[in-house]
Amino acid sequence: MMQNYDTIIDGKVLKVFSEMEKRVSTEDMVRIHEAFELAREAHAEQKRKSGEPYIIHPIAVANIVAEELKLGANPVIAAFLHDVVEDTDYTMDDIRQRFGDDVAFLVSVVTKKSTGHYEISKQVDNYKQMLNSIHYDIRALLVKLADRLHNMRTLSSMRPDKQMKIAGETDFFYAPLANRLGLYNVKIELENLSFRYRCPHEYEFIAGLIQKDKEYQQERLDAFTTKIREVLAADGINVAVKVIYRAPYSIWRKMRKSGDDFNHIPFRHVAEVMYPCENEQQEKDMALRIYSRLTNAFNEKPCGIINYIDSPKENGYQSFHVQLLSDFGCWEEVHISSERMVRTSQLGVVAERSEDNVRRWIDKFRTVLKDMEFHHKEGDFIENVVTTFYNDDIMVFTPKGDSINLPKRATALDFAFEIHSHIGEHAHYARINGQLASIKTELHRGDIVEIVTNPDIHPMQDWTEYVLTYKAKGFLKRYFAKQEKPTFHFCPNCHPIPGEEVVGFKEADGTITVHKRNCPIAIGLASQQGDSIVSVDYKESPTELYPVAIQILAVDRYHLLSDMIDSITNELNLSISSLSTNTEDCIVNCTITFSVHSFGELLTIIAHISSIDGVEEVKEFTKRQHCYCKRGREKCECFD
């Protein structure tokens, strides 16, 4: 049996050697052979959970690094040796002496810490260790991704609990990391393997639907792609056209987001039109030429274009997307890309193997990570790395035309904090494409966003629910941490406000809950837990406002509504949140919602409105109704 494994091992490692011989020196090939022999000796007695010799795993990782990621000699050597220090008696000094500092560095990054003490947890500390390597190089991350990719490809041999742990790590951290590095194929494979092991039934169900859809749509899609080739060939344009189905995880995510079933998910597949172009400067011209010919032959969906050539995604993705009406009466999504663009989407950071290109990626990546650490020193750094890396990005613009990259589903509030923390802190409202909008409005690719500030505006607690970026989250977290902690909690049933007659009840955890004295809950507590009653000094604050609503019944006349609004806005300088009014047979029924500083302020407004000519009665529109009927209380039914 071992002889059979020896043959398998020799065959697999020969693929690595053959791939590397094409692009490295003879001296480096000698080092690669030596690294394999050392790894083979070190892991000689070890087996994987599947029962096969352990050395098959380092060979597979080295093959991914060599063949799929197209890296050089040292990363391949590190791939062979990546588990040697962690799992055998060899030390990092042994690696350094045999293969040099560079290989030792790469191996050290992918070697898990053996300490029993971790800053947060073993998993999170390992994530941070890998990300810290970006300060020097990006190849270590690529070796680790290759290691994770092979582990996911062979996960079936693991116990279910181990599968869940490894799949969870992959979905949480490694797939987003691959996305940020522009490794589209790696990202897709990782997230789908994770989905397969986390939710096997859902994965198999969607995979089955995709296969049936392929069979059902094949004739129509063959006709569509054939026509594309013929239209372009008639103009002397040689292209490769193929249909690419979205993977199960992508379909599942779309189904969850939209609430639609599989058959109602649009664009379950795309048609990729790939053209050769030796001159990068001419790629856009050729893409537009192809677009022009295709839209002469097919109807184009209005507003169905996305130009990722001029506005690439943050991970470097470029293409020209257009939606065309096929002869079968269906809208089809078509991606027009040069061979270079397709290669870049697959290899990302290593697509162009020049030092300058890799350095640009490292600098960009490092800047983001440093910025995150600055804005998040309290321990949620990893979560924000994942949020930033995982989301597809959108490009929006300032009124001056400056572009800002934000995660998909970011809001105008995220945009404000991205410009400057001061603008975010005092963001009042937005203008999106010239239209007035709330700062909580979700943005879309291409939006032109203007933020209007007001020094009297300060962050509200619910802002945290409307931001995605680490800058916005970090600022709000620090802002609210500095605020005075509330002395009291308030009854959600009676909603007391300063100036009302209130009573407090001390809870088991030492906090105090404030109720109005006529609150049914307070009455019940007083009868059963009287010893927990405490005195409460509930004073108004110049910065705290409390929402209230009043209902007004009046006889209609000219300027009636204006007089009522004037009592609130001009006399007391309060803002009205909402106003609804209905007039029937000259009788006006009006409800106004606004915020006050105290109960006394509410009473003042009610008194002012009660004195307006034509107003018959004013009452607070809550369970505690206070009535100010001009008919007199003995004739009033407000309290019945």
PDB file of N, CA and C in Angstrom, residues 10-84:
ATOM      1  N   ASP A  10       4.991  10.898  -5.731  1.00  0.00           N
ATOM      2  CA  ASP A  10       5.934  11.290  -6.792  1.00  0.00           C
ATOM      3  C   ASP A  10       5.212  11.966  -7.951  1.00  0.00           C
ATOM      4  N   GLY A  11       4.045  11.459  -8.298  1.00  0.00           N
ATOM      5  CA  GLY A  11       3.281  12.054  -9.406  1.00  0.00           C
ATOM      6  C   GLY A  11       2.801  13.456  -9.078  1.00  0.00           C
ATOM      7  N   LYS A  12       2.332  13.651  -7.826  1.00  0.00           N
ATOM      8  CA  LYS A  12       1.807  14.962  -7.432  1.00  0.00           C
ATOM      9  C   LYS A  12       2.917  16.005  -7.340  1.00  0.00           C
ATOM     10  N   VAL A  13       4.058  15.617  -6.759  1.00  0.00           N
ATOM     11  CA  VAL A  13       5.120  16.605  -6.605  1.00  0.00           C
ATOM     12  C   VAL A  13       5.760  16.929  -7.945  1.00  0.00           C
ATOM     13  N   LEU A  14       5.725  15.985  -8.886  1.00  0.00           N
ATOM     14  CA  LEU A  14       6.273  16.248 -10.212  1.00  0.00           C
ATOM     15  C   LEU A  14       5.524  17.391 -10.895  1.00  0.00           C
ATOM     16  N   LYS A  15       4.233  17.519 -10.634  1.00  0.00           N
ATOM     17  CA  LYS A  15       3.447  18.623 -11.203  1.00  0.00           C
ATOM     18  C   LYS A  15       3.983  19.972 -10.701  1.00  0.00           C
ATOM     19  N   VAL A  16       4.325  20.012  -9.416  1.00  0.00           N
ATOM     20  CA  VAL A  16       4.876  21.251  -8.849  1.00  0.00           C
ATOM     21  C   VAL A  16       6.216  21.576  -9.505  1.00  0.00           C
ATOM     22  N   PHE A  17       7.085  20.558  -9.586  1.00  0.00           N
ATOM     23  CA  PHE A  17       8.405  20.788 -10.182  1.00  0.00           C
ATOM     24  C   PHE A  17       8.281  21.256 -11.633  1.00  0.00           C
ATOM     25  N   SER A  18       7.388  20.625 -12.381  1.00  0.00           N
ATOM     26  CA  SER A  18       7.226  20.967 -13.805  1.00  0.00           C
ATOM     27  C   SER A  18       6.738  22.400 -13.971  1.00  0.00           C
ATOM     28  N   GLU A  19       5.829  22.794 -13.101  1.00  0.00           N
ATOM     29  CA  GLU A  19       5.290  24.163 -13.167  1.00  0.00           C
ATOM     30  C   GLU A  19       6.367  25.186 -12.839  1.00  0.00           C
ATOM     31  N   MET A  20       7.182  24.922 -11.824  1.00  0.00           N
ATOM     32  CA  MET A  20       8.183  25.890 -11.392  1.00  0.00           C
ATOM     33  C   MET A  20       9.381  25.958 -12.345  1.00  0.00           C
ATOM     34  N   GLU A  21       9.691  24.864 -12.998  1.00  0.00           N
ATOM     35  CA  GLU A  21      10.817  24.864 -13.945  1.00  0.00           C
ATOM     36  C   GLU A  21      10.623  25.864 -15.077  1.00  0.00           C
ATOM     37  N   LYS A  22       9.384  26.231 -15.343  1.00  0.00           N
ATOM     38  CA  LYS A  22       9.086  27.163 -16.429  1.00  0.00           C
ATOM     39  C   LYS A  22       9.536  28.586 -16.097  1.00  0.00           C
ATOM     40  N   ARG A  23       9.688  28.910 -14.802  1.00  0.00           N
ATOM     41  CA  ARG A  23       9.894  30.320 -14.489  1.00  0.00           C
ATOM     42  C   ARG A  23      10.926  30.616 -13.395  1.00  0.00           C
ATOM     43  N   VAL A  24      11.647  29.607 -12.875  1.00  0.00           N
ATOM     44  CA  VAL A  24      12.668  29.912 -11.866  1.00  0.00           C
ATOM     45  C   VAL A  24      14.015  29.351 -12.302  1.00  0.00           C
ATOM     46  N   SER A  25      15.048  29.819 -11.639  1.00  0.00           N
ATOM     47  CA  SER A  25      16.415  29.421 -11.996  1.00  0.00           C
ATOM     48  C   SER A  25      16.710  27.987 -11.547  1.00  0.00           C
ATOM     49  N   THR A  26      17.819  27.457 -12.068  1.00  0.00           N
ATOM     50  CA  THR A  26      18.264  26.119 -11.670  1.00  0.00           C
ATOM     51  C   THR A  26      18.567  26.078 -10.175  1.00  0.00           C
ATOM     52  N   GLU A  27      19.184  27.143  -9.661  1.00  0.00           N
ATOM     53  CA  GLU A  27      19.516  27.203  -8.241  1.00  0.00           C
ATOM     54  C   GLU A  27      18.241  27.138  -7.381  1.00  0.00           C
ATOM     55  N   ASP A  28      17.213  27.875  -7.808  1.00  0.00           N
ATOM     56  CA  ASP A  28      15.953  27.850  -7.054  1.00  0.00           C
ATOM     57  C   ASP A  28      15.284  26.487  -7.143  1.00  0.00           C
ATOM     58  N   MET A  29      15.413  25.817  -8.264  1.00  0.00           N
ATOM     59  CA  MET A  29      14.828  24.475  -8.389  1.00  0.00           C
ATOM     60  C   MET A  29      15.501  23.509  -7.412  1.00  0.00           C
ATOM     61  N   VAL A  30      16.807  23.674  -7.216  1.00  0.00           N
ATOM     62  CA  VAL A  30      17.516  22.833  -6.243  1.00  0.00           C
ATOM     63  C   VAL A  30      16.925  23.069  -4.844  1.00  0.00           C
ATOM     64  N   ARG A  31      16.688  24.338  -4.484  1.00  0.00           N
ATOM     65  CA  ARG A  31      16.117  24.666  -3.177  1.00  0.00           C
ATOM     66  C   ARG A  31      14.704  24.102  -3.023  1.00  0.00           C
ATOM     67  N   ILE A  32      13.920  24.160  -4.102  1.00  0.00           N
ATOM     68  CA  ILE A  32      12.557  23.619  -4.063  1.00  0.00           C
ATOM     69  C   ILE A  32      12.591  22.107  -3.822  1.00  0.00           C
ATOM     70  N   HIS A  33      13.484  21.409  -4.511  1.00  0.00           N
ATOM     71  CA  HIS A  33      13.631  19.966  -4.299  1.00  0.00           C
ATOM     72  C   HIS A  33      14.048  19.672  -2.855  1.00  0.00           C
ATOM     73  N   GLU A  34      14.964  20.469  -2.331  1.00  0.00           N
ATOM     74  CA  GLU A  34      15.432  20.251  -0.965  1.00  0.00           C
ATOM     75  C   GLU A  34      14.300  20.480   0.048  1.00  0.00           C
ATOM     76  N   ALA A  35      13.484  21.477  -0.211  1.00  0.00           N
ATOM     77  CA  ALA A  35      12.367  21.754   0.698  1.00  0.00           C
ATOM     78  C   ALA A  35      11.391  20.582   0.712  1.00  0.00           C
ATOM     79  N   PHE A  36      11.100  20.042  -0.448  1.00  0.00           N
ATOM     80  CA  PHE A  36      10.208  18.882  -0.502  1.00  0.00           C
ATOM     81  C   PHE A  36      10.791  17.698   0.263  1.00  0.00           C
ATOM     82  N   GLU A  37      12.069  17.418   0.067  1.00  0.00           N
ATOM     83  CA  GLU A  37      12.694  16.271   0.740  1.00  0.00           C
ATOM     84  C   GLU A  37      12.674  16.461   2.256  1.00  0.00           C
ATOM     85  N   LEU A  38      12.922  17.689   2.720  1.00  0.00           N
ATOM     86  CA  LEU A  38      12.880  17.945   4.160  1.00  0.00           C
ATOM     87  C   LEU A  38      11.461  17.713   4.694  1.00  0.00           C
ATOM     88  N   ALA A  39      10.466  18.244   3.973  1.00  0.00           N
ATOM     89  CA  ALA A  39       9.077  18.077   4.408  1.00  0.00           C
ATOM     90  C   ALA A  39       8.679  16.597   4.405  1.00  0.00           C
ATOM     91  N   ARG A  40       9.116  15.884   3.386  1.00  0.00           N
ATOM     92  CA  ARG A  40       8.782  14.454   3.299  1.00  0.00           C
ATOM     93  C   ARG A  40       9.370  13.697   4.480  1.00  0.00           C
ATOM     94  N   GLU A  41      10.605  14.021   4.833  1.00  0.00           N
ATOM     95  CA  GLU A  41      11.252  13.355   5.966  1.00  0.00           C
ATOM     96  C   GLU A  41      10.572  13.747   7.278  1.00  0.00           C
ATOM     97  N   ALA A  42      10.293  15.043   7.454  1.00  0.00           N
ATOM     98  CA  ALA A  42       9.711  15.537   8.705  1.00  0.00           C
ATOM     99  C   ALA A  42       8.327  14.935   8.962  1.00  0.00           C
ATOM    100  N   HIS A  43       7.532  14.790   7.902  1.00  0.00           N
ATOM    101  CA  HIS A  43       6.153  14.294   8.056  1.00  0.00           C
ATOM    102  C   HIS A  43       6.038  12.790   7.795  1.00  0.00           C
ATOM    103  N   ALA A  44       7.165  12.096   7.731  1.00  0.00           N
ATOM    104  CA  ALA A  44       7.171  10.695   7.291  1.00  0.00           C
ATOM    105  C   ALA A  44       6.220   9.814   8.087  1.00  0.00           C
ATOM    106  N   GLU A  45       6.127  10.033   9.400  1.00  0.00           N
ATOM    107  CA  GLU A  45       5.306   9.157  10.248  1.00  0.00           C
ATOM    108  C   GLU A  45       3.878   9.679  10.442  1.00  0.00           C
ATOM    109  N   GLN A  46       3.563  10.789   9.830  1.00  0.00           N
ATOM    110  CA  GLN A  46       2.259  11.419  10.077  1.00  0.00           C
ATOM    111  C   GLN A  46       1.261  11.085   8.968  1.00  0.00           C
ATOM    112  N   LYS A  47      -0.008  11.000   9.366  1.00  0.00           N
ATOM    113  CA  LYS A  47      -1.086  10.739   8.407  1.00  0.00           C
ATOM    114  C   LYS A  47      -2.192  11.771   8.604  1.00  0.00           C
ATOM    115  N   ARG A  48      -2.917  12.014   7.561  1.00  0.00           N
ATOM    116  CA  ARG A  48      -4.093  12.897   7.634  1.00  0.00           C
ATOM    117  C   ARG A  48      -5.288  12.100   8.165  1.00  0.00           C
ATOM    118  N   LYS A  49      -6.380  12.783   8.500  1.00  0.00           N
ATOM    119  CA  LYS A  49      -7.566  12.109   9.011  1.00  0.00           C
ATOM    120  C   LYS A  49      -8.110  11.089   8.016  1.00  0.00           C
ATOM    121  N   SER A  50      -7.849  11.316   6.735  1.00  0.00           N
ATOM    122  CA  SER A  50      -8.326  10.404   5.688  1.00  0.00           C
ATOM    123  C   SER A  50      -7.513   9.119   5.651  1.00  0.00           C
ATOM    124  N   GLY A  51      -6.365   9.092   6.344  1.00  0.00           N
ATOM    125  CA  GLY A  51      -5.512   7.923   6.344  1.00  0.00           C
ATOM    126  C   GLY A  51      -4.350   8.008   5.372  1.00  0.00           C
ATOM    127  N   GLU A  52      -4.338   9.001   4.505  1.00  0.00           N
ATOM    128  CA  GLU A  52      -3.253   9.136   3.537  1.00  0.00           C
ATOM    129  C   GLU A  52      -2.050   9.816   4.179  1.00  0.00           C
ATOM    130  N   PRO A  53      -0.836   9.618   3.643  1.00  0.00           N
ATOM    131  CA  PRO A  53       0.354  10.258   4.206  1.00  0.00           C
ATOM    132  C   PRO A  53       0.205  11.777   4.265  1.00  0.00           C
ATOM    133  N   TYR A  54       0.680  12.370   5.355  1.00  0.00           N
ATOM    134  CA  TYR A  54       0.494  13.802   5.563  1.00  0.00           C
ATOM    135  C   TYR A  54       1.162  14.632   4.477  1.00  0.00           C
ATOM    136  N   ILE A  55       2.266  14.143   3.919  1.00  0.00           N
ATOM    137  CA  ILE A  55       3.034  14.917   2.950  1.00  0.00           C
ATOM    138  C   ILE A  55       2.201  15.303   1.737  1.00  0.00           C
ATOM    139  N   ILE A  56       1.099  14.578   1.491  1.00  0.00           N
ATOM    140  CA  ILE A  56       0.237  14.907   0.353  1.00  0.00           C
ATOM    141  C   ILE A  56      -0.358  16.310   0.520  1.00  0.00           C
ATOM    142  N   HIS A  57      -0.605  16.720   1.769  1.00  0.00           N
ATOM    143  CA  HIS A  57      -1.169  18.064   2.005  1.00  0.00           C
ATOM    144  C   HIS A  57      -0.175  19.171   1.648  1.00  0.00           C
ATOM    145  N   PRO A  58       1.079  19.157   2.153  1.00  0.00           N
ATOM    146  CA  PRO A  58       2.030  20.199   1.740  1.00  0.00           C
ATOM    147  C   PRO A  58       2.272  20.229   0.230  1.00  0.00           C
ATOM    148  N   ILE A  59       2.268  19.044  -0.403  1.00  0.00           N
ATOM    149  CA  ILE A  59       2.440  19.018  -1.862  1.00  0.00           C
ATOM    150  C   ILE A  59       1.278  19.740  -2.534  1.00  0.00           C
ATOM    151  N   ALA A  60       0.054  19.470  -2.053  1.00  0.00           N
ATOM    152  CA  ALA A  60      -1.136  20.098  -2.651  1.00  0.00           C
ATOM    153  C   ALA A  60      -1.111  21.613  -2.462  1.00  0.00           C
ATOM    154  N   VAL A  61      -0.681  22.049  -1.279  1.00  0.00           N
ATOM    155  CA  VAL A  61      -0.589  23.487  -1.024  1.00  0.00           C
ATOM    156  C   VAL A  61       0.454  24.112  -1.944  1.00  0.00           C
ATOM    157  N   ALA A  62       1.597  23.447  -2.088  1.00  0.00           N
ATOM    158  CA  ALA A  62       2.649  23.954  -2.983  1.00  0.00           C
ATOM    159  C   ALA A  62       2.154  24.011  -4.419  1.00  0.00           C
ATOM    160  N   ASN A  63       1.330  23.051  -4.814  1.00  0.00           N
ATOM    161  CA  ASN A  63       0.804  23.047  -6.180  1.00  0.00           C
ATOM    162  C   ASN A  63      -0.153  24.217  -6.415  1.00  0.00           C
ATOM    163  N   ILE A  64      -0.980  24.522  -5.411  1.00  0.00           N
ATOM    164  CA  ILE A  64      -1.889  25.680  -5.519  1.00  0.00           C
ATOM    165  C   ILE A  64      -1.079  26.971  -5.634  1.00  0.00           C
ATOM    166  N   VAL A  65      -0.046  27.087  -4.791  1.00  0.00           N
ATOM    167  CA  VAL A  65       0.814  28.283  -4.818  1.00  0.00           C
ATOM    168  C   VAL A  65       1.513  28.412  -6.169  1.00  0.00           C
ATOM    169  N   ALA A  66       1.962  27.276  -6.730  1.00  0.00           N
ATOM    170  CA  ALA A  66       2.712  27.314  -7.986  1.00  0.00           C
ATOM    171  C   ALA A  66       1.807  27.462  -9.194  1.00  0.00           C
ATOM    172  N   GLU A  67       0.770  26.632  -9.265  1.00  0.00           N
ATOM    173  CA  GLU A  67      -0.032  26.552 -10.493  1.00  0.00           C
ATOM    174  C   GLU A  67      -1.195  27.533 -10.512  1.00  0.00           C
ATOM    175  N   GLU A  68      -1.890  27.670  -9.388  1.00  0.00           N
ATOM    176  CA  GLU A  68      -3.102  28.505  -9.373  1.00  0.00           C
ATOM    177  C   GLU A  68      -2.794  29.956  -9.030  1.00  0.00           C
ATOM    178  N   LEU A  69      -1.823  30.183  -8.135  1.00  0.00           N
ATOM    179  CA  LEU A  69      -1.481  31.552  -7.742  1.00  0.00           C
ATOM    180  C   LEU A  69      -0.241  32.088  -8.449  1.00  0.00           C
ATOM    181  N   LYS A  70       0.487  31.220  -9.123  1.00  0.00           N
ATOM    182  CA  LYS A  70       1.630  31.633  -9.962  1.00  0.00           C
ATOM    183  C   LYS A  70       2.707  32.374  -9.173  1.00  0.00           C
ATOM    184  N   LEU A  71       2.985  31.930  -7.938  1.00  0.00           N
ATOM    185  CA  LEU A  71       3.998  32.594  -7.130  1.00  0.00           C
ATOM    186  C   LEU A  71       5.385  32.022  -7.403  1.00  0.00           C
ATOM    187  N   GLY A  72       6.409  32.659  -6.806  1.00  0.00           N
ATOM    188  CA  GLY A  72       7.799  32.295  -7.072  1.00  0.00           C
ATOM    189  C   GLY A  72       8.320  31.188  -6.179  1.00  0.00           C
ATOM    190  N   ALA A  73       9.651  31.053  -6.167  1.00  0.00           N
ATOM    191  CA  ALA A  73      10.308  29.921  -5.502  1.00  0.00           C
ATOM    192  C   ALA A  73      10.086  29.926  -3.991  1.00  0.00           C
ATOM    193  N   ASN A  74      10.336  31.052  -3.322  1.00  0.00           N
ATOM    194  CA  ASN A  74      10.254  31.069  -1.860  1.00  0.00           C
ATOM    195  C   ASN A  74       8.862  30.750  -1.322  1.00  0.00           C
ATOM    196  N   PRO A  75       7.770  31.289  -1.893  1.00  0.00           N
ATOM    197  CA  PRO A  75       6.445  30.887  -1.430  1.00  0.00           C
ATOM    198  C   PRO A  75       6.176  29.390  -1.634  1.00  0.00           C
ATOM    199  N   VAL A  76       6.678  28.815  -2.728  1.00  0.00           N
ATOM    200  CA  VAL A  76       6.491  27.379  -2.951  1.00  0.00           C
ATOM    201  C   VAL A  76       7.263  26.588  -1.897  1.00  0.00           C
ATOM    202  N   ILE A  77       8.497  27.021  -1.606  1.00  0.00           N
ATOM    203  CA  ILE A  77       9.281  26.375  -0.556  1.00  0.00           C
ATOM    204  C   ILE A  77       8.544  26.476   0.784  1.00  0.00           C
ATOM    205  N   ALA A  78       8.009  27.664   1.088  1.00  0.00           N
ATOM    206  CA  ALA A  78       7.257  27.856   2.334  1.00  0.00           C
ATOM    207  C   ALA A  78       6.019  26.969   2.374  1.00  0.00           C
ATOM    208  N   ALA A  79       5.381  26.766   1.216  1.00  0.00           N
ATOM    209  CA  ALA A  79       4.208  25.900   1.160  1.00  0.00           C
ATOM    210  C   ALA A  79       4.576  24.465   1.529  1.00  0.00           C
ATOM    211  N   PHE A  80       5.690  23.967   1.016  1.00  0.00           N
ATOM    212  CA  PHE A  80       6.161  22.627   1.390  1.00  0.00           C
ATOM    213  C   PHE A  80       6.413  22.533   2.900  1.00  0.00           C
ATOM    214  N   LEU A  81       6.931  23.629   3.482  1.00  0.00           N
ATOM    215  CA  LEU A  81       7.404  23.596   4.867  1.00  0.00           C
ATOM    216  C   LEU A  81       6.413  24.196   5.867  1.00  0.00           C
ATOM    217  N   HIS A  82       5.218  24.579   5.432  1.00  0.00           N
ATOM    218  CA  HIS A  82       4.361  25.426   6.275  1.00  0.00           C
ATOM    219  C   HIS A  82       3.906  24.751   7.573  1.00  0.00           C
ATOM    220  N   ASP A  83       3.895  23.417   7.639  1.00  0.00           N
ATOM    221  CA  ASP A  83       3.490  22.723   8.866  1.00  0.00           C
ATOM    222  C   ASP A  83       4.653  22.082   9.606  1.00  0.00           C
ATOM    223  N   VAL A  84       5.866  22.232   9.080  1.00  0.00           N
ATOM    224  CA  VAL A  84       7.014  21.532   9.657  1.00  0.00           C
ATOM    225  C   VAL A  84       7.304  22.002  11.085  1.00  0.00           C
TER     226      VAL A  84
END
